Every structure is written in structure tokens, then in C-alpha cells.
CSV table of C-alpha atoms in Angstrom, one decimal:
chain,number,residue,atom,x,y,z
A,107,MET,CA,9.5,-45.2,259.8
A,108,THR,CA,9.8,-45.1,256.1
A,109,VAL,CA,12.6,-46.9,254.1
A,110,ASP,CA,14.4,-45.5,250.9
A,111,LEU,CA,15.4,-48.3,248.7
A,112,SER,CA,17.1,-45.8,246.2
A,113,VAL,CA,20.8,-46.3,245.8
A,114,MET,CA,23.7,-44.8,243.8
A,115,TYR,CA,25.6,-47.1,241.6
A,116,CYS,CA,28.5,-45.8,239.6
A,117,GLY,CA,27.2,-42.2,240.1
A,118,ILE,CA,23.8,-43.2,238.6
A,119,LYS,CA,20.7,-43.1,241.0
A,120,HIS,CA,18.7,-46.1,240.9
A,121,ASP,CA,15.2,-46.0,242.5
A,122,SER,CA,15.9,-49.5,244.0
A,123,PRO,CA,18.7,-52.0,243.7
A,124,PHE,CA,16.7,-54.5,241.8
A,125,ILE,CA,18.0,-54.8,238.2
A,126,LEU,CA,17.2,-57.4,235.5
A,127,ALA,CA,20.4,-59.3,234.4
A,128,PRO,CA,21.2,-59.8,230.6
A,129,SER,CA,19.0,-62.7,229.6
A,130,PRO,CA,16.1,-63.6,227.2
A,131,THR,CA,13.8,-61.4,229.4
A,132,THR,CA,15.9,-58.3,228.3
A,133,ASP,CA,16.3,-59.1,224.7
A,134,HIS,CA,12.8,-57.8,223.8
A,135,VAL,CA,11.5,-54.3,224.3
A,136,ASP,CA,8.0,-55.0,225.1
A,137,ARG,CA,9.2,-57.3,228.0
A,138,LEU,CA,11.4,-54.5,229.1
A,139,ILE,CA,8.6,-52.0,229.1
A,140,GLN,CA,6.3,-54.4,231.2
A,141,ALA,CA,9.3,-54.8,233.6
A,142,PHE,CA,9.8,-51.1,234.1
A,143,GLU,CA,6.2,-50.5,234.6
A,144,ALA,CA,6.1,-53.3,237.2
A,145,GLY,CA,8.8,-51.6,239.0
A,146,TRP,CA,12.3,-52.8,238.3
A,147,ALA,CA,14.8,-50.0,238.5
A,148,GLY,CA,16.7,-51.0,235.4
A,149,ALA,CA,18.0,-53.8,233.0
A,150,VAL,CA,21.2,-55.0,231.6
A,151,LEU,CA,20.3,-55.8,228.0
A,152,LYS,CA,21.2,-59.0,226.4
A,153,THR,CA,24.9,-59.1,225.4
A,154,VAL,CA,25.1,-57.7,221.8
A,155,ALA,CA,28.3,-58.1,219.5
A,156,VAL,CA,29.1,-56.3,216.2
A,157,ASP,CA,28.2,-59.3,214.3
A,158,SER,CA,25.4,-60.9,216.5
A,159,ARG,CA,23.5,-61.8,213.5
A,160,ILE,CA,25.9,-64.5,212.3
A,161,VAL,CA,25.7,-66.4,215.5
A,162,SER,CA,23.8,-69.6,214.9
A,163,ARG,CA,21.6,-70.6,217.7
A,164,VAL,CA,20.7,-74.4,218.6
A,165,PHE,CA,17.8,-75.7,220.4
A,166,PRO,CA,16.9,-76.7,223.2
A,167,MET,CA,19.1,-74.2,224.8
A,168,VAL,CA,18.3,-74.8,228.7
A,169,THR,CA,18.3,-77.8,231.0
A,170,SER,CA,17.7,-77.6,234.9
A,171,LEU,CA,19.3,-79.1,237.7
A,172,LYS,CA,17.0,-80.4,240.2
A,173,ARG,CA,17.0,-82.8,243.4
A,174,GLU,CA,13.6,-84.2,244.2
A,175,LYS,CA,11.5,-81.1,244.5
A,176,ALA,CA,14.3,-78.6,244.8
A,177,PHE,CA,15.4,-76.3,242.0
A,178,ILE,CA,19.2,-76.1,242.1
A,179,GLY,CA,20.1,-74.5,238.9
A,180,LEU,CA,19.6,-73.8,235.2
A,181,GLN,CA,22.3,-74.4,232.5
A,182,ASN,CA,22.0,-72.7,229.3
A,183,ILE,CA,23.9,-72.9,226.0
A,184,ASP,CA,22.3,-69.5,224.8
A,185,LEU,CA,24.7,-66.9,223.1
A,186,VAL,CA,24.6,-63.3,222.4
A,187,SER,CA,21.5,-61.4,221.4
A,188,GLU,CA,19.7,-62.6,218.4
A,189,HIS,CA,19.3,-58.9,217.4
A,190,SER,CA,21.6,-56.8,215.3
A,191,VAL,CA,23.4,-53.8,217.0
A,192,ASP,CA,20.9,-51.5,215.2
A,193,ILE,CA,17.9,-52.9,216.8
A,194,VAL,CA,19.4,-53.1,220.4
A,195,GLU,CA,20.5,-49.4,219.8
A,196,GLN,CA,17.1,-48.4,218.9
A,197,ASN,CA,15.6,-50.4,222.0
A,198,VAL,CA,17.8,-48.3,224.1
A,199,LYS,CA,16.5,-45.0,222.6
A,200,VAL,CA,12.8,-46.2,223.0
A,201,LEU,CA,13.4,-47.2,226.6
A,202,LYS,CA,15.0,-43.9,227.7
A,203,LYS,CA,12.5,-42.0,225.9
A,204,LYS,CA,9.6,-43.8,227.6
A,205,PHE,CA,11.2,-44.2,230.9
A,206,PRO,CA,13.8,-41.5,231.5
A,207,HIS,CA,14.5,-42.3,235.2
A,208,LYS,CA,14.9,-46.1,234.7
A,209,VAL,CA,18.6,-47.2,234.2
A,210,VAL,CA,19.3,-49.0,230.8
A,211,VAL,CA,22.5,-50.7,230.6
A,212,PRO,CA,23.6,-52.3,227.1
A,213,SER,CA,26.0,-55.2,227.5
A,214,ILE,CA,28.6,-55.3,224.8
A,215,MET,CA,31.1,-57.9,223.5
A,216,ALA,CA,33.8,-57.4,220.8
A,217,PHE,CA,37.0,-58.9,219.4
A,218,THR,CA,39.3,-55.7,218.5
A,219,LYS,CA,39.7,-52.5,219.9
A,220,GLU,CA,37.9,-50.8,217.2
A,221,ASP,CA,34.7,-52.8,217.8
A,222,TRP,CA,35.0,-52.3,221.5
A,223,GLN,CA,35.1,-48.7,221.0
A,224,SER,CA,32.6,-48.5,218.2
A,225,LEU,CA,30.1,-50.2,220.2
A,226,THR,CA,30.6,-48.0,223.2
A,227,GLN,CA,30.3,-44.9,221.2
A,228,ARG,CA,27.0,-46.0,219.6
A,229,PHE,CA,25.4,-47.0,222.8
A,230,VAL,CA,26.8,-43.6,224.6
A,231,LYS,CA,25.0,-41.7,221.7
A,232,ALA,CA,21.8,-43.7,222.0
A,233,GLY,CA,21.5,-42.6,225.6
A,234,ALA,CA,22.7,-45.6,227.7
A,235,ASP,CA,23.1,-44.8,231.4
A,236,ILE,CA,25.9,-47.4,232.1
A,237,ILE,CA,27.7,-49.7,229.7
A,238,GLU,CA,28.6,-53.3,230.8
A,239,CYS,CA,31.4,-55.1,229.1
A,240,SER,CA,31.0,-59.0,228.8
A,241,ILE,CA,34.7,-60.1,228.6
A,242,TRP,CA,34.1,-63.6,229.9
A,243,HIS,CA,31.8,-66.2,228.4
A,244,PRO,CA,31.3,-69.8,229.7
A,245,HIS,CA,30.6,-71.5,226.5
A,246,GLY,CA,30.4,-71.2,222.8
A,247,THR,CA,33.7,-69.2,222.5
A,248,GLU,CA,33.9,-69.9,218.8
A,249,TRP,CA,30.8,-68.0,218.4
A,250,THR,CA,30.9,-65.2,221.1
A,251,LEU,CA,33.2,-62.9,218.9
A,252,CYS,CA,34.8,-61.9,222.2
A,253,THR,CA,38.4,-61.1,222.7
A,254,LYS,CA,40.4,-63.7,224.1
A,255,VAL,CA,42.0,-62.1,226.9
A,256,ASP,CA,45.0,-62.8,229.3
A,257,GLU,CA,43.6,-61.7,232.7
A,258,PRO,CA,44.0,-59.4,234.4
A,259,VAL,CA,46.2,-57.6,231.8
A,260,GLY,CA,43.8,-58.1,229.0
A,261,THR,CA,40.7,-56.9,231.0
A,262,GLU,CA,42.6,-54.0,232.1
A,263,GLN,CA,43.4,-53.2,228.4
A,264,ILE,CA,39.7,-53.8,227.1
A,265,ALA,CA,38.4,-51.6,230.1
A,266,GLY,CA,40.8,-48.9,229.1
A,267,TRP,CA,39.6,-48.8,225.6
A,268,VAL,CA,36.1,-48.5,226.4
A,269,LYS,CA,36.7,-46.0,229.1
A,270,GLU,CA,38.6,-44.0,226.6
A,271,VAL,CA,35.6,-43.2,224.4
A,272,ALA,CA,32.8,-43.6,226.9
A,273,GLY,CA,32.9,-39.8,228.0
A,274,ASP,CA,30.8,-39.3,231.2
A,275,VAL,CA,28.9,-42.9,230.8
A,276,PRO,CA,30.2,-45.2,233.6
A,277,ILE,CA,31.8,-48.5,232.5
A,278,VAL,CA,31.3,-51.8,234.2
A,279,ILE,CA,33.3,-55.0,233.6
A,280,LYS,CA,31.7,-58.2,234.3
A,281,LEU,CA,33.8,-60.8,236.2
A,282,SER,CA,33.6,-64.5,236.3
A,283,ALA,CA,34.4,-66.9,239.3
A,284,SER,CA,36.3,-69.0,236.9
A,285,ASP,CA,39.0,-66.3,236.6
A,286,SER,CA,42.2,-67.6,238.0
A,287,ASP,CA,42.3,-64.6,240.3
A,288,ILE,CA,39.2,-62.7,240.3
A,289,ILE,CA,40.5,-60.0,243.0
A,290,ALA,CA,43.6,-59.4,240.6
A,291,THR,CA,41.3,-58.8,237.7
A,292,ALA,CA,39.0,-56.5,239.8
A,293,ALA,CA,42.2,-54.6,240.8
A,294,ALA,CA,43.0,-54.4,237.1
A,295,VAL,CA,39.5,-53.0,236.3
A,296,GLU,CA,40.2,-50.4,239.1
A,297,ARG,CA,43.5,-49.3,237.5
A,298,SER,CA,41.9,-49.1,234.0
A,299,GLY,CA,39.5,-46.2,235.5
A,300,ALA,CA,36.3,-48.1,234.9
A,301,ASN,CA,33.5,-47.3,237.5
A,302,GLY,CA,32.3,-50.9,238.6
A,303,VAL,CA,32.0,-54.5,238.2
A,304,SER,CA,29.3,-57.1,237.8
A,305,ALA,CA,30.0,-60.3,239.6
A,306,ILE,CA,29.6,-63.0,238.7
A,307,ASN,CA,28.9,-64.4,235.3
A,308,THR,CA,27.3,-67.9,234.8
A,309,ILE,CA,29.8,-70.8,235.5
A,310,LYS,CA,30.9,-73.4,232.8
A,311,SER,CA,29.2,-76.5,233.7
A,312,ILE,CA,27.7,-79.7,232.8
A,313,THR,CA,24.4,-80.5,234.5
A,314,GLY,CA,24.5,-84.2,234.1
A,315,VAL,CA,24.5,-87.2,231.7
A,316,ASN,CA,21.2,-89.4,230.5
A,317,LEU,CA,22.2,-92.7,231.8
A,318,GLU,CA,19.9,-94.4,229.2
A,319,THR,CA,21.5,-92.6,226.1
A,320,LEU,CA,24.8,-91.7,227.7
A,321,ILE,CA,24.4,-88.4,226.4
A,322,PRO,CA,25.2,-85.2,228.5
A,323,TYR,CA,22.3,-82.8,228.9
A,324,PRO,CA,21.0,-81.0,226.9
A,325,ASN,CA,20.8,-83.4,224.0
A,326,ILE,CA,21.2,-81.5,220.7
A,327,ALA,CA,20.3,-84.2,217.8
A,328,GLY,CA,22.7,-86.7,219.6
A,329,VAL,CA,25.4,-84.6,221.0
A,330,SER,CA,25.7,-81.9,223.8
A,331,THR,CA,28.2,-79.1,224.9
A,332,TYR,CA,29.3,-77.2,228.0
A,333,GLY,CA,26.9,-74.6,229.3
A,334,GLY,CA,26.6,-71.7,231.7
A,335,LEU,CA,25.1,-72.6,235.2
A,336,SER,CA,22.9,-70.0,236.8
A,337,GLY,CA,20.5,-70.1,239.9
A,338,PRO,CA,20.7,-71.2,243.5
A,339,ALA,CA,23.7,-73.2,243.1
A,340,LEU,CA,25.8,-70.1,242.4
A,341,LYS,CA,24.9,-68.2,245.4
A,342,PRO,CA,27.6,-69.0,247.8
A,343,ILE,CA,30.3,-68.5,245.1
A,344,ALA,CA,28.9,-65.2,244.2
A,345,LEU,CA,28.5,-64.1,247.9
A,346,ARG,CA,32.2,-64.9,248.4
A,347,CYS,CA,33.3,-63.0,245.1
A,348,THR,CA,31.1,-60.0,246.2
A,349,ALA,CA,32.7,-59.9,249.6
A,350,GLU,CA,36.1,-60.3,248.5
A,351,ILE,CA,35.8,-57.6,245.8
A,352,ALA,CA,34.3,-55.3,248.3
A,353,GLN,CA,36.9,-55.9,250.8
A,354,LYS,CA,39.9,-55.5,248.7
A,355,VAL,CA,38.8,-53.2,245.7
A,356,ASN,CA,37.4,-49.7,245.5
A,357,LEU,CA,34.6,-50.2,242.9
A,358,ASP,CA,30.9,-50.4,242.9
A,359,ILE,CA,29.6,-53.9,242.7
A,360,ALA,CA,26.5,-55.2,240.9
A,361,SER,CA,25.9,-58.6,242.4
A,362,SER,CA,24.4,-61.6,240.3
A,363,GLY,CA,24.3,-65.4,240.8
A,364,GLY,CA,21.6,-67.4,242.7
A,365,ILE,CA,19.7,-64.3,244.0
A,366,THR,CA,16.1,-65.6,244.3
A,367,THR,CA,14.5,-64.2,247.6
A,368,TRP,CA,14.5,-60.9,249.5
A,369,GLN,CA,16.7,-62.5,252.0
A,370,ASP,CA,19.2,-63.4,249.3
A,371,CYS,CA,19.1,-59.6,248.3
A,372,ALA,CA,19.8,-58.5,251.9
A,373,GLU,CA,22.8,-60.9,252.3
A,374,PHE,CA,24.5,-59.5,249.1
A,375,LEU,CA,23.8,-56.0,250.1
A,376,LEU,CA,25.4,-56.8,253.6
A,377,LEU,CA,28.4,-58.0,251.8
A,378,GLY,CA,29.1,-55.0,249.6
A,379,ALA,CA,26.7,-55.1,246.7
A,380,SER,CA,25.2,-51.7,245.6
A,381,THR,CA,22.8,-53.4,243.0
A,382,LEU,CA,21.3,-56.9,242.3
A,383,GLN,CA,20.9,-58.4,238.9
A,384,LEU,CA,18.5,-61.2,238.8
A,385,CYS,CA,17.9,-63.7,235.8
A,386,THR,CA,16.9,-67.2,236.7
A,387,ALA,CA,14.2,-66.0,239.4
A,388,VAL,CA,12.6,-64.0,237.1
A,389,LEU,CA,12.5,-66.9,234.5
A,390,ARG,CA,11.1,-69.2,237.5
A,391,PHE,CA,8.6,-66.7,239.1
A,392,GLY,CA,8.0,-63.9,236.5
A,393,ILE,CA,8.6,-60.3,236.3
A,394,GLY,CA,6.2,-59.8,239.2
A,395,ILE,CA,8.7,-61.2,241.8
A,396,ILE,CA,9.8,-57.4,242.0
A,397,GLU,CA,6.9,-56.8,244.5
A,398,GLU,CA,7.7,-59.6,246.8
A,399,LEU,CA,11.5,-58.4,246.8
A,400,LYS,CA,10.8,-54.9,247.5
A,401,GLN,CA,8.2,-55.6,250.1
A,402,GLY,CA,10.6,-58.0,251.9
A,403,LEU,CA,13.5,-56.0,251.8
A,404,GLU,CA,11.7,-53.1,253.0
A,405,GLY,CA,10.1,-54.8,256.0
A,406,TRP,CA,13.4,-56.5,257.1
A,407,MET,CA,15.1,-52.9,256.9
A,408,MET,CA,12.1,-51.3,259.1
A,409,GLU,CA,12.7,-54.3,261.5
A,410,LYS,CA,16.4,-53.6,261.8
A,411,GLY,CA,16.0,-49.9,261.8
A,412,PHE,CA,17.8,-49.4,258.6
A,413,GLN,CA,16.6,-46.2,257.0
A,414,ASN,CA,18.3,-46.5,253.5
A,415,LEU,CA,20.7,-48.8,251.8
A,416,THR,CA,23.7,-46.7,252.9
A,417,ASP,CA,23.1,-48.2,256.2
A,418,VAL,CA,23.0,-51.7,254.8
A,419,ILE,CA,25.7,-52.0,252.0
A,420,GLY,CA,28.7,-53.7,253.6
A,421,LYS,CA,27.6,-53.7,256.9
A,422,SER,CA,28.4,-57.4,257.5
A,423,LEU,CA,32.1,-57.1,255.9
A,424,PRO,CA,33.9,-56.2,259.4
A,425,TYR,CA,32.7,-59.7,260.5
A,426,LEU,CA,34.7,-61.5,257.9
A,427,VAL,CA,38.2,-62.1,259.0
A,428,GLU,CA,41.2,-64.3,258.0
A,429,HIS,CA,40.9,-67.9,259.5
A,430,SER,CA,44.0,-67.1,261.7
A,431,ARG,CA,41.8,-64.3,263.5
A,432,LEU,CA,39.0,-66.6,264.5
A,433,PRO,CA,38.5,-67.0,268.1
A,434,ARG,CA,39.9,-70.3,269.7
A,435,GLY,CA,39.0,-72.2,272.8
A,436,ILE,CA,35.2,-71.5,272.6
A,437,GLN,CA,33.5,-74.7,273.3
A,438,VAL,CA,30.0,-75.5,271.9
A,439,VAL,CA,27.8,-78.8,272.0
A,440,SER,CA,24.8,-79.9,270.3
A,441,GLN,CA,21.3,-79.6,271.8
A,442,ILE,CA,18.3,-81.5,270.3
A,443,ASN,CA,14.7,-80.1,270.7
A,444,GLU,CA,12.8,-83.3,271.0
A,445,GLU,CA,9.4,-81.6,270.0
A,446,ALA,CA,10.8,-80.4,266.7
A,447,CYS,CA,12.7,-83.7,266.0
A,448,ASN,CA,11.2,-86.2,263.7
A,449,ALA,CA,13.6,-89.0,264.4
A,450,CYS,CA,14.9,-89.0,260.8
A,451,GLY,CA,18.3,-90.2,262.0
A,452,ALA,CA,20.2,-87.8,259.8
A,453,CYS,CA,22.1,-86.3,262.8
A,454,TYR,CA,23.1,-89.7,263.9
A,455,THR,CA,24.4,-90.7,260.5
A,456,ALA,CA,26.4,-87.4,260.1
A,457,CYS,CA,28.0,-87.7,263.6
A,458,HIS,CA,28.9,-91.5,263.1
A,459,SER,CA,30.1,-91.0,259.7
A,460,GLY,CA,32.1,-87.7,260.2
A,461,GLY,CA,31.8,-86.6,263.7
A,462,HIS,CA,32.8,-88.2,267.1
A,463,GLY,CA,29.8,-90.6,267.7
A,464,ALA,CA,28.3,-88.3,270.3
A,465,ILE,CA,24.6,-88.9,269.1
A,466,SER,CA,22.9,-92.2,270.1
A,467,PHE,CA,19.2,-93.1,270.0
A,468,PHE,CA,17.1,-93.6,273.3
A,469,GLU,CA,13.5,-94.5,273.2
A,470,GLY,CA,13.3,-93.6,269.4
A,471,LEU,CA,14.8,-90.1,269.7
A,472,PRO,CA,18.5,-88.9,269.2
A,473,GLN,CA,20.4,-88.0,272.2
A,474,VAL,CA,23.8,-86.1,272.7
A,475,ASP,CA,26.6,-87.2,274.8
A,476,VAL,CA,27.9,-83.8,275.9
A,477,ASN,CA,31.2,-85.3,277.1
A,478,THR,CA,31.8,-86.8,273.6
A,479,CYS,CA,30.4,-83.9,271.4
A,480,ILE,CA,33.1,-81.3,270.2
A,481,GLY,CA,30.6,-78.9,268.6
A,482,CYS,CA,31.7,-79.5,265.0
A,483,GLY,CA,28.0,-78.6,263.7
A,484,LEU,CA,27.7,-81.7,261.2
A,485,CYS,CA,24.5,-82.7,262.9
A,486,HIS,CA,23.1,-79.2,263.0
A,487,SER,CA,23.9,-78.8,259.3
A,488,MET,CA,22.0,-81.9,258.3
A,489,CYS,CA,18.9,-81.2,260.3
A,490,PHE,CA,16.2,-80.0,258.0
A,491,MET,CA,13.6,-79.8,260.8
A,492,LYS,CA,15.8,-77.2,262.6
A,493,ALA,CA,15.6,-79.1,265.8
A,494,ILE,CA,19.5,-78.8,266.7
A,495,SER,CA,21.1,-75.9,268.1
A,496,LEU,CA,24.7,-75.4,269.2
A,497,ILE,CA,25.1,-74.0,272.9
A,498,ARG,CA,27.8,-73.5,275.2
A,499,PRO,CA,28.4,-76.2,277.8
A,500,ASN,CA,26.8,-73.8,280.4
A,501,GLY,CA,23.5,-73.7,278.6
A,502,LYS,CA,24.0,-70.4,276.9
A,503,PRO,CA,23.3,-70.4,273.1
A,504,SER,CA,26.1,-69.9,270.7
A,505,SER,CA,26.0,-66.7,268.6
A,506,GLY,CA,24.7,-67.2,265.2
A,507,PHE,CA,23.1,-70.8,265.7
């Protein structure tokens, strides 16, 4: 069986769902050429504003969030493109001439109706396939040169301005999980006539504080500021936003936020995404990660019998219901696989700290009192050895665990 990874997003065919998100990677034409040659279906160029050249950048711009050997996220205080509109416009022309079948998406930001429309018209003329509007910015608001919007009304207005002059070029609005009501804003985008949304932007954050100097990270000559968090930490939030938008609004969705592996990609597609934008994973593993993503997704689709992405997109949405519709009265209990258990005690600690004290130690290994266990799942969630499963009291496995 062959698998077709091509997908339609906002009426534009992509040879796969894998897109480079706006980032330092997409701010240089030579890197974009390398990425397209490596197999990426398209790229959203780093956001540009009318007066990008006046933006004063500071260094260092990034700091990471880690726990032991686990990479959790990346906070950046970078701003818009270091290039003028003229240069970004020329980059679009170069890329479209060299790669007519790749999807090139300028990301624009403006302060006035005139600037939103001027930028749109320039990039439409340059040959852009799609235009993405970056209305939200998690940091550096005094430098971002962006309209201060009152969502969702302001978002609908801006989307309408851009759509008014875009002609046949699709318009996508980038949304933020920091929005007071992302669904209301997505609905406003739909009313505006725009074609899709990108969800989600980085989230305003502080990764930590240096306990020696007392200065939050990153330290910029003795002071710091808020940044935008990206990477694995965002994945659960981005999945939620993707699913909610897909369930409640009829718009194409480009998902971003914490996408690192092909498994992540499959999850976002199953919850309604049509395309997938990656940034932090590319910075960590390089442009060549595209091969692993493609091969992994293709292999999984073949295993599941999916021939194309139409069979995949939104497949898991029917399983998401309101809490009141969840089945009641189904009892499960924990079962410990002694051969897989390393006797770390994490399950015991969790059960006695927040559960019902159903786990005890016998001859050096944890044991479950099935008459006390209520099946809350705390021990299962805390076990890094995957030695605990949740089963029905009759011994049958519980679906999903």
C-alpha cells in the first residue's frame, strides 16, 4: 500500500503537511533553499513589519527550560525579521522562481489599516501562496509595531482589511492561547472571510530566576524581560486549541507548538490540523528532521490502513465529548507488572500522597490492594517504567491504558 502525504490547506496543495514555522531558520533565503531541497513542503517566513529596520535587538535572545536531561522548552525574546520588507519581498520572488511547487508564506505585522493592506498587496504581487497575519506577540510590544487589538472584534477587523486586498491569495490569522477566548476569536476570523488560522503562537513566559544573581533569565546586562515559550511544554495546550477550533469553527488549521516527533504530528492531524508548523524541533535537530517525520508518519499510516491525510485529519475528534457525557460507573484498578517494575517507589508515593493508600511494599516490590484501589490513575501516570496498567476488576484491560 502506498501513502499520500499531500494535503490541501486553504485551497493550496502542499506535498506534505510539514511546514517551517516563522523563526530564525526562515529569515534567510539560503536556509530556506536548503530546507526545500531537503523536503519541507513550505515555510512561513519570519514576521516582517513596515519598519522592521528600526527594531533594536538584544542579546542573548534565547534561554532553555530543562529538567535533568529533559528538554522542556525554549524562551525567546527575539522580535520581527531583521530584514526590510524589500528584502523579504525579494526572498519570496527568489523562492517561488526556484521552487514553484513549494508553499511560501510571508508573515506580516502592522499598526494601521494602510500598512496591513500595503504589506498584503506587496506580497501578493511578489507571488506569495498564502499570507499569515501575526496579530499577537507575547513580548516586546513596544517594538512589534503591531495593532493593539481588542479581541475578537479587532481581529475580525484586521482580517477583513487584509482579505479585502488579497484577491485570490488565502489569508491566515495566527492565534494565541493567551487570548481570553480563542474560540470566539477563531469565529471572528471565520466571519471576516479569512481562510484559516495558525494555532498557537508562543506563550508569554519566564523560564526561571538565577538564584545567585536574582536576575530572571535571560540576563541582558543585569536585567531581563518576558519572552515567548516554545517547544514540548506547549504541546498539550496547542493540542487543546487545535481540537477546540476544529470542533467549533469551519476553518483550516495550521498547528504549531511543541511538535517534535512524527507521533506528535499524527496527534495534531487526528485532532483537526491540516498542516504542521515546526520551529524549536528544527533548531534542536536540524532541517534534516524532515526525513524522520515523513518516514514515521508514512509508516504509521500504512500500519493503520490510512491511504491519505484526508483519512487522518480530525479522526479523533468524535471521541472528545463534554465531561457530562463521559461514561459513569466503569471501575478499573491498578495492576503492576513485577518484571517491568524497578521498585522506585513513585507509585507508592503518589498513592499515599493523593490516592487512597492502596499500594504497599511486599518483599521489596509494590503491591495493589484491589479492594482499596479506585482506579484514579495516579500511580499509572507517575510510573516511568510503564510497569502499571489499569484493568477491570475482572482482569480485562481498560481501553486506552
